[in-house]
Short mmCIF file of C-alpha atoms in Angstrom, two decimals:
data_model
loop_
_atom_site.label_atom_id
_atom_site.label_comp_id
_atom_site.label_asym_id
_atom_site.label_seq_id
_atom_site.Cartn_x
_atom_site.Cartn_y
_atom_site.Cartn_z
CA GLN A 1 118.21 91.66 123.00
CA VAL A 2 116.54 94.11 120.52
CA GLN A 3 112.92 95.09 120.73
CA LEU A 4 110.83 97.02 118.26
CA VAL A 5 107.74 98.37 119.89
CA GLU A 6 104.91 99.83 117.81
CA SER A 7 102.19 102.09 118.82
CA GLY A 8 99.52 104.39 117.22
CA GLY A 9 97.20 101.88 115.57
CA GLY A 10 93.48 101.89 116.05
CA LEU A 11 90.15 102.36 114.46
CA VAL A 12 89.61 105.42 112.26
CA GLN A 13 86.95 106.46 109.73
CA PRO A 14 87.67 106.57 106.02
CA GLY A 15 89.58 109.90 105.26
CA GLY A 16 90.97 110.03 108.58
CA SER A 17 94.54 109.95 109.73
CA LEU A 18 96.75 107.83 112.06
CA ARG A 19 100.39 108.08 113.12
CA LEU A 20 102.30 104.95 113.77
CA SER A 21 105.58 104.97 115.79
CA CYS A 22 108.11 102.20 116.26
CA ALA A 23 110.96 102.45 118.77
CA ALA A 24 113.99 100.19 118.63
CA SER A 25 115.63 99.40 122.07
CA GLY A 26 118.38 97.15 123.39
CA SER A 27 121.99 96.75 122.62
CA ILE A 28 122.12 98.35 119.21
CA PHE A 29 125.25 99.36 117.25
CA SER A 30 123.74 100.60 114.04
CA ILE A 31 120.37 100.65 112.28
CA ASN A 32 120.41 100.47 108.52
CA ALA A 33 116.87 100.63 106.68
CA MET A 34 113.66 100.72 108.60
CA GLY A 35 110.38 99.85 107.09
CA TRP A 36 106.71 99.37 107.76
CA TYR A 37 104.92 96.25 106.28
CA ARG A 38 101.16 95.33 106.49
CA GLN A 39 99.27 92.26 106.36
CA ALA A 40 95.42 92.00 105.65
CA PRO A 41 93.52 88.92 106.37
CA GLY A 42 93.99 86.31 103.74
CA LYS A 43 96.81 88.31 102.10
CA GLN A 44 100.49 88.21 102.08
CA ARG A 45 102.50 90.57 104.06
CA GLU A 46 103.50 93.69 101.79
CA LEU A 47 105.95 96.57 102.12
CA VAL A 48 104.27 99.86 102.78
CA ALA A 49 107.13 102.13 103.16
CA ARG A 50 111.01 102.08 103.75
CA ILE A 51 113.55 104.60 104.76
CA THR A 52 117.26 103.94 104.64
CA SER A 53 119.70 105.41 107.27
CA ASP A 54 120.61 108.47 104.99
CA GLY A 55 116.92 109.35 104.44
CA MET A 56 116.02 107.69 100.99
CA VAL A 57 112.45 106.59 101.01
CA ASN A 58 110.18 104.29 98.81
CA TYR A 59 106.46 103.60 99.09
CA ALA A 60 104.02 101.09 97.73
CA ASP A 61 102.06 102.52 94.78
CA SER A 62 98.89 102.22 96.94
CA VAL A 63 100.09 104.54 99.57
CA LYS A 64 102.05 107.19 97.60
CA GLY A 65 100.81 110.54 98.37
CA ARG A 66 98.95 109.60 101.36
CA PHE A 67 101.64 107.99 103.67
CA THR A 68 104.79 109.55 104.96
CA ILE A 69 107.60 107.76 106.63
CA SER A 70 110.27 109.46 108.76
CA ARG A 71 112.99 108.49 111.37
CA ASP A 72 114.71 110.11 114.28
CA ASN A 73 118.08 108.39 114.25
CA ALA A 74 118.96 109.86 117.61
CA LYS A 75 115.96 108.01 119.16
CA ASN A 76 116.10 104.93 117.04
CA THR A 77 112.47 105.67 116.20
CA LYS A 78 110.60 105.73 113.04
CA TYR A 79 107.09 107.00 112.23
CA LEU A 80 104.37 106.40 109.61
CA GLN A 81 101.93 109.27 109.13
CA MET A 82 98.86 107.98 107.25
CA ASN A 83 96.39 110.41 105.87
CA SER A 84 93.33 110.00 103.73
CA LEU A 85 92.92 106.43 104.97
CA LYS A 86 90.88 103.94 103.02
CA PRO A 87 89.05 100.82 104.20
CA GLU A 88 91.62 98.88 102.09
CA ASP A 89 94.42 100.16 104.37
CA THR A 90 92.90 97.99 107.08
CA ALA A 91 95.66 95.53 108.16
CA VAL A 92 98.14 94.61 110.89
CA TYR A 93 101.00 96.91 110.41
CA TYR A 94 104.60 95.60 111.34
CA CYS A 95 107.58 97.49 112.05
CA ASN A 96 110.87 96.28 110.53
CA ALA A 97 114.44 97.34 111.03
CA ASN A 98 117.90 96.11 109.72
CA ILE A 99 120.24 96.25 112.72
CA LYS A 100 123.79 95.49 113.65
CA LEU A 101 124.34 94.53 117.34
CA VAL A 102 128.13 95.02 117.23
CA ARG A 103 130.71 96.78 115.31
CA TRP A 104 131.98 93.84 113.44
CA GLY A 105 128.62 91.86 113.12
CA ASP A 106 126.28 91.60 110.40
CA PHE A 107 122.97 93.44 109.80
CA SER A 108 119.79 91.36 110.58
CA ASP A 109 116.18 91.84 110.30
CA TYR A 110 114.05 92.42 113.43
CA TRP A 111 110.27 92.65 113.54
CA GLY A 112 107.78 94.41 115.96
CA GLN A 113 104.78 92.52 117.22
CA GLY A 114 102.34 94.53 114.98
CA THR A 115 99.56 97.01 115.49
CA GLN A 116 96.07 96.83 114.09
CA VAL A 117 94.97 99.55 111.86
CA THR A 118 91.19 99.42 111.02
CA VAL A 119 89.54 101.91 108.61
CA SER A 120 85.85 101.61 108.78
CA SER A 121 82.63 103.94 109.16
#
């Protein structure tokens, strides 16, 4: 079985920073794209940032210039550095990864359990 375990969420004041981590473990053959999504109360889950296996990234317009996604392929881990946080960044942040379990298998999406990020004074 594959597990995605997030860490690094918490309470921070506006203008502050947080770094989220997501480690993938289990019987993994290959990981394609990895992403961070978030869901605020009463809103749909939205893509925050995504990085492919060869390092191509894309960001939601609302976080460009403030958030940076990166990955360590050797550790099957990705990170989200969040700077200049705003109250509207408050949400549960979910880790997502597109993973192949065996050489001849298909890629499937896996999700972490989510980590709360609260930006408030």
